[in-house]
Amino acid sequence: MTQRLQGKVALVTAAGQGIGRAIAEAFAAEGSSVIATDVDESKLEGSRSAKRLKLDARSTASVEALAKQIAAEYGALDVLVNCAGYVHHGSVLECSEQDWDFSFDLNVKSMHRTIKAFLPGMLEKEAGAIVNISSAVSSIRGVPDRYAYGATKAAVIGLTKAVAADFIRQGIRANAICPGTIESPSLEGRIRERSQTTGKSIAEVERAFVERQPMGRLGRPEEVAALAVFLASDEASYITGQAHLVDGGMAL
């Protein structure tokens, strides 16, 4: 193992499963002291992380309290990875006010909360990498029935670029990762839900997801994690404010 993150302290949200879990595991394997957080603390069991903590990324008070706790125990973060998210299915006509507000609160405002809480420590030592999980379904590509989701993930790209521009001369880098369709418990749940609501078989619904990727397969969480490791490492020291696709050609 290359130990590209040796000595770095990293916090990952939604680290209990899927992309977040894969990133936390990859960071730990590369030598990072990982603080793995999830709203469901039980999902963090078995993680290789240095610390496992419950965190509701929708609670400003909880995020601020965690920032104080981490600062006392570890000092400033070297890396912040924002993975918490939710996929709403439907067009504008199927999107209620509650759907819209929940999607933006979890997918976008959660990142606002964590960045605002942890960035001051990074600024004090004039170093830090922020990695936000966006999506190929965003300002990059429109996909049917992803109205609220696409809007939130476009906002994540804008948020990332703004942070990068504001603090580029203070040693802070911020990048977004834009996955295509990735194998995960979340996707499995959406496939089951679509099967129930449409009357199509599980295999039919899954095939529709696979066919969106020109490579003809779903992505693996580990493939997203590999990019996150690079962006968090010093190898990416000249890269900031960008949306990085790992999408099997979905955006082509």
PDB file of C-alpha atoms in Angstrom:
ATOM      1  CA  MET A   1       0.000   0.000   0.000  1.00  0.00           C
ATOM      2  CA  THR A   2       1.257   3.462  -0.905  1.00  0.00           C
ATOM      3  CA  GLN A   3       0.123   5.259   2.293  1.00  0.00           C
ATOM      4  CA  ARG A   4      -0.734   8.390   0.307  1.00  0.00           C
ATOM      5  CA  LEU A   5      -2.769   9.796   3.202  1.00  0.00           C
ATOM      6  CA  GLN A   6      -0.328   8.967   5.971  1.00  0.00           C
ATOM      7  CA  GLY A   7      -0.696  11.364   8.894  1.00  0.00           C
ATOM      8  CA  LYS A   8      -3.855  13.011   7.554  1.00  0.00           C
ATOM      9  CA  VAL A   9      -7.019  13.289   9.640  1.00  0.00           C
ATOM     10  CA  ALA A  10     -10.150  12.850   7.543  1.00  0.00           C
ATOM     11  CA  LEU A  11     -13.847  13.015   8.358  1.00  0.00           C
ATOM     12  CA  VAL A  12     -16.366  11.224   6.142  1.00  0.00           C
ATOM     13  CA  THR A  13     -20.139  11.671   6.367  1.00  0.00           C
ATOM     14  CA  ALA A  14     -22.563   8.844   5.480  1.00  0.00           C
ATOM     15  CA  ALA A  15     -19.694   6.401   5.965  1.00  0.00           C
ATOM     16  CA  GLY A  16     -21.928   3.500   6.936  1.00  0.00           C
ATOM     17  CA  GLN A  17     -22.506   2.081   3.464  1.00  0.00           C
ATOM     18  CA  GLY A  18     -22.019   2.557  -0.256  1.00  0.00           C
ATOM     19  CA  ILE A  19     -19.675   5.266  -1.499  1.00  0.00           C
ATOM     20  CA  GLY A  20     -19.099   6.765   1.950  1.00  0.00           C
ATOM     21  CA  ARG A  21     -18.090   3.401   3.398  1.00  0.00           C
ATOM     22  CA  ALA A  22     -15.749   2.678   0.496  1.00  0.00           C
ATOM     23  CA  ILE A  23     -14.079   6.073   0.869  1.00  0.00           C
ATOM     24  CA  ALA A  24     -13.595   5.647   4.615  1.00  0.00           C
ATOM     25  CA  GLU A  25     -12.058   2.194   4.087  1.00  0.00           C
ATOM     26  CA  ALA A  26      -9.793   3.388   1.275  1.00  0.00           C
ATOM     27  CA  PHE A  27      -8.607   6.364   3.316  1.00  0.00           C
ATOM     28  CA  ALA A  28      -7.787   4.122   6.278  1.00  0.00           C
ATOM     29  CA  ALA A  29      -5.873   1.747   4.005  1.00  0.00           C
ATOM     30  CA  GLU A  30      -3.844   4.723   2.765  1.00  0.00           C
ATOM     31  CA  GLY A  31      -2.791   5.677   6.286  1.00  0.00           C
ATOM     32  CA  SER A  32      -5.382   8.296   7.213  1.00  0.00           C
ATOM     33  CA  SER A  33      -6.906   8.596  10.671  1.00  0.00           C
ATOM     34  CA  VAL A  34     -10.535   8.388   9.598  1.00  0.00           C
ATOM     35  CA  ILE A  35     -13.474   9.726  11.575  1.00  0.00           C
ATOM     36  CA  ALA A  36     -16.407   7.826  10.117  1.00  0.00           C
ATOM     37  CA  THR A  37     -19.853   9.301  10.764  1.00  0.00           C
ATOM     38  CA  ASP A  38     -23.382   8.247   9.891  1.00  0.00           C
ATOM     39  CA  VAL A  39     -26.882   9.072  11.052  1.00  0.00           C
ATOM     40  CA  ASP A  40     -27.238   5.326  11.747  1.00  0.00           C
ATOM     41  CA  GLU A  41     -24.248   4.529  13.946  1.00  0.00           C
ATOM     42  CA  SER A  42     -24.878   0.777  13.705  1.00  0.00           C
ATOM     43  CA  LYS A  43     -23.878   0.859  10.030  1.00  0.00           C
ATOM     44  CA  LEU A  44     -20.356   1.875  11.061  1.00  0.00           C
ATOM     45  CA  GLU A  45     -19.686  -1.426  12.796  1.00  0.00           C
ATOM     46  CA  GLY A  46     -16.619  -3.201  11.451  1.00  0.00           C
ATOM     47  CA  SER A  47     -15.177  -0.037   9.917  1.00  0.00           C
ATOM     48  CA  ARG A  48     -11.390   0.338   9.920  1.00  0.00           C
ATOM     49  CA  SER A  49     -11.774   3.957  10.966  1.00  0.00           C
ATOM     50  CA  ALA A  50      -9.990   5.472  13.950  1.00  0.00           C
ATOM     51  CA  LYS A  51     -13.295   6.783  15.308  1.00  0.00           C
ATOM     52  CA  ARG A  52     -16.949   5.975  14.596  1.00  0.00           C
ATOM     53  CA  LEU A  53     -19.567   8.556  15.512  1.00  0.00           C
ATOM     54  CA  LYS A  54     -23.261   9.188  15.003  1.00  0.00           C
ATOM     55  CA  LEU A  55     -23.923  12.368  13.051  1.00  0.00           C
ATOM     56  CA  ASP A  56     -27.143  13.804  11.707  1.00  0.00           C
ATOM     57  CA  ALA A  57     -25.832  16.021   8.926  1.00  0.00           C
ATOM     58  CA  ARG A  58     -29.203  17.799   8.863  1.00  0.00           C
ATOM     59  CA  SER A  59     -28.626  19.162  12.384  1.00  0.00           C
ATOM     60  CA  THR A  60     -26.524  22.316  12.604  1.00  0.00           C
ATOM     61  CA  ALA A  61     -26.144  21.873  16.356  1.00  0.00           C
ATOM     62  CA  SER A  62     -24.880  18.311  15.941  1.00  0.00           C
ATOM     63  CA  VAL A  63     -22.374  19.292  13.255  1.00  0.00           C
ATOM     64  CA  GLU A  64     -21.059  22.207  15.306  1.00  0.00           C
ATOM     65  CA  ALA A  65     -20.740  20.037  18.414  1.00  0.00           C
ATOM     66  CA  LEU A  66     -18.836  17.411  16.438  1.00  0.00           C
ATOM     67  CA  ALA A  67     -16.475  20.048  15.048  1.00  0.00           C
ATOM     68  CA  LYS A  68     -15.607  21.151  18.588  1.00  0.00           C
ATOM     69  CA  GLN A  69     -15.089  17.548  19.692  1.00  0.00           C
ATOM     70  CA  ILE A  70     -12.813  16.729  16.765  1.00  0.00           C
ATOM     71  CA  ALA A  71     -10.821  19.945  17.181  1.00  0.00           C
ATOM     72  CA  ALA A  72     -10.181  19.050  20.827  1.00  0.00           C
ATOM     73  CA  GLU A  73      -9.114  15.488  20.044  1.00  0.00           C
ATOM     74  CA  TYR A  74      -7.355  15.809  16.689  1.00  0.00           C
ATOM     75  CA  GLY A  75      -6.917  19.463  15.874  1.00  0.00           C
ATOM     76  CA  ALA A  76      -7.909  20.681  12.419  1.00  0.00           C
ATOM     77  CA  LEU A  77      -9.044  18.238   9.768  1.00  0.00           C
ATOM     78  CA  ASP A  78      -6.807  17.628   6.785  1.00  0.00           C
ATOM     79  CA  VAL A  79      -9.652  16.217   4.681  1.00  0.00           C
ATOM     80  CA  LEU A  80     -13.432  16.600   4.758  1.00  0.00           C
ATOM     81  CA  VAL A  81     -15.535  14.270   2.608  1.00  0.00           C
ATOM     82  CA  ASN A  82     -19.254  15.003   2.255  1.00  0.00           C
ATOM     83  CA  CYS A  83     -21.181  11.909   1.148  1.00  0.00           C
ATOM     84  CA  ALA A  84     -24.603  12.281   2.771  1.00  0.00           C
ATOM     85  CA  GLY A  85     -27.355  12.308   0.182  1.00  0.00           C
ATOM     86  CA  TYR A  86     -30.799  11.234  -0.973  1.00  0.00           C
ATOM     87  CA  VAL A  87     -32.279  10.429  -4.388  1.00  0.00           C
ATOM     88  CA  HIS A  88     -35.787  11.734  -5.013  1.00  0.00           C
ATOM     89  CA  HIS A  89     -37.591  10.091  -7.932  1.00  0.00           C
ATOM     90  CA  GLY A  90     -39.929  12.147 -10.089  1.00  0.00           C
ATOM     91  CA  SER A  91     -40.400  15.219 -12.268  1.00  0.00           C
ATOM     92  CA  VAL A  92     -41.378  18.679 -11.066  1.00  0.00           C
ATOM     93  CA  LEU A  93     -44.984  17.464 -11.011  1.00  0.00           C
ATOM     94  CA  GLU A  94     -44.165  14.706  -8.518  1.00  0.00           C
ATOM     95  CA  CYS A  95     -42.003  16.910  -6.299  1.00  0.00           C
ATOM     96  CA  SER A  96     -43.786  18.297  -3.239  1.00  0.00           C
ATOM     97  CA  GLU A  97     -42.536  21.240  -1.198  1.00  0.00           C
ATOM     98  CA  GLN A  98     -41.456  18.721   1.432  1.00  0.00           C
ATOM     99  CA  ASP A  99     -39.569  16.620  -1.134  1.00  0.00           C
ATOM    100  CA  TRP A 100     -37.761  19.698  -2.435  1.00  0.00           C
ATOM    101  CA  ASP A 101     -36.853  21.003   1.019  1.00  0.00           C
ATOM    102  CA  PHE A 102     -35.681  17.612   2.305  1.00  0.00           C
ATOM    103  CA  SER A 103     -33.559  17.004  -0.800  1.00  0.00           C
ATOM    104  CA  PHE A 104     -31.807  20.360  -0.533  1.00  0.00           C
ATOM    105  CA  ASP A 105     -31.384  20.076   3.229  1.00  0.00           C
ATOM    106  CA  LEU A 106     -29.701  16.674   3.057  1.00  0.00           C
ATOM    107  CA  ASN A 107     -27.872  16.944  -0.262  1.00  0.00           C
ATOM    108  CA  VAL A 108     -26.692  20.552  -0.126  1.00  0.00           C
ATOM    109  CA  LYS A 109     -27.203  22.244   3.225  1.00  0.00           C
ATOM    110  CA  SER A 110     -25.509  19.349   5.031  1.00  0.00           C
ATOM    111  CA  MET A 111     -22.333  20.273   3.120  1.00  0.00           C
ATOM    112  CA  HIS A 112     -22.813  23.928   3.992  1.00  0.00           C
ATOM    113  CA  ARG A 113     -22.997  22.913   7.660  1.00  0.00           C
ATOM    114  CA  THR A 114     -19.900  20.722   7.692  1.00  0.00           C
ATOM    115  CA  ILE A 115     -17.765  23.067   5.612  1.00  0.00           C
ATOM    116  CA  LYS A 116     -18.704  26.066   7.734  1.00  0.00           C
ATOM    117  CA  ALA A 117     -17.896  24.104  10.905  1.00  0.00           C
ATOM    118  CA  PHE A 118     -14.588  22.530   9.849  1.00  0.00           C
ATOM    119  CA  LEU A 119     -13.138  25.094   7.422  1.00  0.00           C
ATOM    120  CA  PRO A 120     -11.942  27.562  10.099  1.00  0.00           C
ATOM    121  CA  GLY A 121      -9.529  24.958  11.470  1.00  0.00           C
ATOM    122  CA  MET A 122      -8.192  24.272   8.002  1.00  0.00           C
ATOM    123  CA  LEU A 123      -7.715  27.986   7.426  1.00  0.00           C
ATOM    124  CA  GLU A 124      -5.717  28.337  10.635  1.00  0.00           C
ATOM    125  CA  LYS A 125      -3.114  25.895   9.370  1.00  0.00           C
ATOM    126  CA  GLU A 126      -3.545  27.040   5.749  1.00  0.00           C
ATOM    127  CA  ALA A 127      -4.144  23.537   4.413  1.00  0.00           C
ATOM    128  CA  GLY A 128      -7.112  21.323   3.725  1.00  0.00           C
ATOM    129  CA  ALA A 129      -8.884  19.281   1.076  1.00  0.00           C
ATOM    130  CA  ILE A 130     -12.669  19.118   0.734  1.00  0.00           C
ATOM    131  CA  VAL A 131     -14.291  16.442  -1.415  1.00  0.00           C
ATOM    132  CA  ASN A 132     -18.023  16.710  -2.085  1.00  0.00           C
ATOM    133  CA  ILE A 133     -20.042  13.920  -3.692  1.00  0.00           C
ATOM    134  CA  SER A 134     -22.169  15.355  -6.492  1.00  0.00           C
ATOM    135  CA  SER A 135     -23.397  13.332  -9.488  1.00  0.00           C
ATOM    136  CA  ALA A 136     -23.246  13.062 -13.247  1.00  0.00           C
ATOM    137  CA  VAL A 137     -26.965  13.839 -12.917  1.00  0.00           C
ATOM    138  CA  SER A 138     -26.579  17.534 -12.144  1.00  0.00           C
ATOM    139  CA  SER A 139     -25.583  20.541 -14.243  1.00  0.00           C
ATOM    140  CA  ILE A 140     -23.629  17.986 -16.308  1.00  0.00           C
ATOM    141  CA  ARG A 141     -26.523  15.890 -17.505  1.00  0.00           C
ATOM    142  CA  GLY A 142     -30.299  15.865 -17.137  1.00  0.00           C
ATOM    143  CA  VAL A 143     -31.992  12.507 -16.548  1.00  0.00           C
ATOM    144  CA  PRO A 144     -35.737  11.814 -16.531  1.00  0.00           C
ATOM    145  CA  ASP A 145     -37.419  11.690 -13.127  1.00  0.00           C
ATOM    146  CA  ARG A 146     -34.481  13.222 -11.256  1.00  0.00           C
ATOM    147  CA  TYR A 147     -35.808  16.775 -10.970  1.00  0.00           C
ATOM    148  CA  ALA A 148     -35.012  17.560  -7.326  1.00  0.00           C
ATOM    149  CA  TYR A 149     -31.969  15.306  -7.227  1.00  0.00           C
ATOM    150  CA  GLY A 150     -30.402  16.851 -10.323  1.00  0.00           C
ATOM    151  CA  ALA A 151     -31.029  20.340  -8.967  1.00  0.00           C
ATOM    152  CA  THR A 152     -29.350  19.527  -5.651  1.00  0.00           C
ATOM    153  CA  LYS A 153     -26.336  17.917  -7.268  1.00  0.00           C
ATOM    154  CA  ALA A 154     -25.927  20.897  -9.584  1.00  0.00           C
ATOM    155  CA  ALA A 155     -25.961  23.055  -6.464  1.00  0.00           C
ATOM    156  CA  VAL A 156     -23.203  20.899  -4.956  1.00  0.00           C
ATOM    157  CA  ILE A 157     -20.990  21.662  -7.948  1.00  0.00           C
ATOM    158  CA  GLY A 158     -21.688  25.382  -7.568  1.00  0.00           C
ATOM    159  CA  LEU A 159     -21.035  25.254  -3.837  1.00  0.00           C
ATOM    160  CA  THR A 160     -17.755  23.425  -4.429  1.00  0.00           C
ATOM    161  CA  LYS A 161     -16.540  25.932  -6.982  1.00  0.00           C
ATOM    162  CA  ALA A 162     -17.456  28.840  -4.713  1.00  0.00           C
ATOM    163  CA  VAL A 163     -15.501  27.429  -1.771  1.00  0.00           C
ATOM    164  CA  ALA A 164     -12.537  26.705  -4.032  1.00  0.00           C
ATOM    165  CA  ALA A 165     -12.563  30.261  -5.394  1.00  0.00           C
ATOM    166  CA  ASP A 166     -12.962  31.907  -1.996  1.00  0.00           C
ATOM    167  CA  PHE A 167     -10.085  30.104  -0.290  1.00  0.00           C
ATOM    168  CA  ILE A 168      -7.683  29.159  -3.074  1.00  0.00           C
ATOM    169  CA  ARG A 169      -4.945  31.453  -1.710  1.00  0.00           C
ATOM    170  CA  GLN A 170      -5.304  30.116   1.839  1.00  0.00           C
ATOM    171  CA  GLY A 171      -4.271  26.557   1.109  1.00  0.00           C
ATOM    172  CA  ILE A 172      -7.753  25.107   0.708  1.00  0.00           C
ATOM    173  CA  ARG A 173      -8.759  22.841  -2.163  1.00  0.00           C
ATOM    174  CA  ALA A 174     -12.359  21.828  -2.891  1.00  0.00           C
ATOM    175  CA  ASN A 175     -13.413  19.346  -5.532  1.00  0.00           C
ATOM    176  CA  ALA A 176     -16.577  17.476  -6.439  1.00  0.00           C
ATOM    177  CA  ILE A 177     -16.872  13.861  -7.536  1.00  0.00           C
ATOM    178  CA  CYS A 178     -19.700  13.121  -9.950  1.00  0.00           C
ATOM    179  CA  PRO A 179     -20.474   9.402 -10.047  1.00  0.00           C
ATOM    180  CA  GLY A 180     -22.703   7.643 -12.507  1.00  0.00           C
ATOM    181  CA  THR A 181     -24.856   4.774 -11.271  1.00  0.00           C
ATOM    182  CA  ILE A 182     -22.981   2.954  -8.517  1.00  0.00           C
ATOM    183  CA  GLU A 183     -23.717  -0.374  -6.854  1.00  0.00           C
ATOM    184  CA  SER A 184     -24.920   0.347  -3.313  1.00  0.00           C
ATOM    185  CA  PRO A 185     -27.592  -0.566  -0.763  1.00  0.00           C
ATOM    186  CA  SER A 186     -29.263   2.724  -1.664  1.00  0.00           C
ATOM    187  CA  LEU A 187     -29.512   1.725  -5.323  1.00  0.00           C
ATOM    188  CA  GLU A 188     -30.823  -1.716  -4.386  1.00  0.00           C
ATOM    189  CA  GLY A 189     -33.559  -0.029  -2.365  1.00  0.00           C
ATOM    190  CA  ARG A 190     -34.504   2.247  -5.248  1.00  0.00           C
ATOM    191  CA  ILE A 191     -34.618  -0.703  -7.631  1.00  0.00           C
ATOM    192  CA  ARG A 192     -37.004  -2.559  -5.308  1.00  0.00           C
ATOM    193  CA  GLU A 193     -39.151   0.543  -4.913  1.00  0.00           C
ATOM    194  CA  ARG A 194     -39.355   1.135  -8.672  1.00  0.00           C
ATOM    195  CA  SER A 195     -40.228  -2.510  -9.211  1.00  0.00           C
ATOM    196  CA  GLN A 196     -43.119  -2.226  -6.775  1.00  0.00           C
ATOM    197  CA  THR A 197     -44.471   1.042  -8.151  1.00  0.00           C
ATOM    198  CA  THR A 198     -44.143   0.156 -11.855  1.00  0.00           C
ATOM    199  CA  GLY A 199     -44.973  -3.548 -11.728  1.00  0.00           C
ATOM    200  CA  LYS A 200     -41.744  -4.340 -13.589  1.00  0.00           C
ATOM    201  CA  SER A 201     -39.468  -7.113 -12.394  1.00  0.00           C
ATOM    202  CA  ILE A 202     -36.354  -6.392 -10.350  1.00  0.00           C
ATOM    203  CA  ALA A 203     -34.261  -7.538 -13.317  1.00  0.00           C
ATOM    204  CA  GLU A 204     -36.042  -5.149 -15.716  1.00  0.00           C
ATOM    205  CA  VAL A 205     -35.569  -2.149 -13.438  1.00  0.00           C
ATOM    206  CA  GLU A 206     -31.938  -3.007 -12.801  1.00  0.00           C
ATOM    207  CA  ARG A 207     -31.335  -3.393 -16.539  1.00  0.00           C
ATOM    208  CA  ALA A 208     -32.641   0.138 -17.100  1.00  0.00           C
ATOM    209  CA  PHE A 209     -30.102   1.496 -14.619  1.00  0.00           C
ATOM    210  CA  VAL A 210     -27.277  -0.472 -16.218  1.00  0.00           C
ATOM    211  CA  GLU A 211     -28.190   0.684 -19.723  1.00  0.00           C
ATOM    212  CA  ARG A 212     -27.647   4.337 -18.762  1.00  0.00           C
ATOM    213  CA  GLN A 213     -23.911   3.598 -18.616  1.00  0.00           C
ATOM    214  CA  PRO A 214     -22.256   3.267 -22.054  1.00  0.00           C
ATOM    215  CA  MET A 215     -19.747   0.862 -20.475  1.00  0.00           C
ATOM    216  CA  GLY A 216     -22.634  -1.510 -19.924  1.00  0.00           C
ATOM    217  CA  ARG A 217     -22.199  -2.024 -16.201  1.00  0.00           C
ATOM    218  CA  LEU A 218     -22.726  -0.313 -12.883  1.00  0.00           C
ATOM    219  CA  GLY A 219     -19.824   1.361 -11.140  1.00  0.00           C
ATOM    220  CA  ARG A 220     -18.341   0.058  -7.907  1.00  0.00           C
ATOM    221  CA  PRO A 221     -18.021   2.162  -4.746  1.00  0.00           C
ATOM    222  CA  GLU A 222     -14.302   1.364  -4.704  1.00  0.00           C
ATOM    223  CA  GLU A 223     -13.890   3.088  -8.071  1.00  0.00           C
ATOM    224  CA  VAL A 224     -15.304   6.302  -6.631  1.00  0.00           C
ATOM    225  CA  ALA A 225     -13.158   5.879  -3.516  1.00  0.00           C
ATOM    226  CA  ALA A 226     -10.000   5.623  -5.613  1.00  0.00           C
ATOM    227  CA  LEU A 227     -10.703   9.063  -7.070  1.00  0.00           C
ATOM    228  CA  ALA A 228     -11.455  10.449  -3.605  1.00  0.00           C
ATOM    229  CA  VAL A 229      -8.088   9.189  -2.346  1.00  0.00           C
ATOM    230  CA  PHE A 230      -6.336  10.984  -5.192  1.00  0.00           C
ATOM    231  CA  LEU A 231      -8.196  14.263  -4.651  1.00  0.00           C
ATOM    232  CA  ALA A 232      -7.503  14.143  -0.902  1.00  0.00           C
ATOM    233  CA  SER A 233      -3.813  13.400  -1.391  1.00  0.00           C
ATOM    234  CA  ASP A 234      -0.918  15.730  -2.068  1.00  0.00           C
ATOM    235  CA  GLU A 235      -0.782  14.292  -5.593  1.00  0.00           C
ATOM    236  CA  ALA A 236      -3.775  16.526  -6.370  1.00  0.00           C
ATOM    237  CA  SER A 237      -2.210  19.643  -4.867  1.00  0.00           C
ATOM    238  CA  TYR A 238      -2.689  21.613  -8.110  1.00  0.00           C
ATOM    239  CA  ILE A 239      -6.345  20.617  -8.594  1.00  0.00           C
ATOM    240  CA  THR A 240      -9.271  22.573  -7.160  1.00  0.00           C
ATOM    241  CA  GLY A 241     -12.775  23.715  -7.998  1.00  0.00           C
ATOM    242  CA  GLN A 242     -13.491  20.920 -10.464  1.00  0.00           C
ATOM    243  CA  ALA A 243     -16.265  18.386 -11.044  1.00  0.00           C
ATOM    244  CA  HIS A 244     -14.626  15.012 -11.641  1.00  0.00           C
ATOM    245  CA  LEU A 245     -16.678  12.354 -13.421  1.00  0.00           C
ATOM    246  CA  VAL A 246     -16.478   8.657 -12.595  1.00  0.00           C
ATOM    247  CA  ASP A 247     -19.514   7.567 -14.577  1.00  0.00           C
ATOM    248  CA  GLY A 248     -18.788   4.811 -17.087  1.00  0.00           C
ATOM    249  CA  GLY A 249     -19.310   7.311 -19.892  1.00  0.00           C
ATOM    250  CA  MET A 250     -22.785   8.334 -18.744  1.00  0.00           C
ATOM    251  CA  ALA A 251     -22.122  12.006 -19.512  1.00  0.00           C
ATOM    252  CA  LEU A 252     -20.800  11.387 -23.030  1.00  0.00           C
TER     253      LEU A 252
END
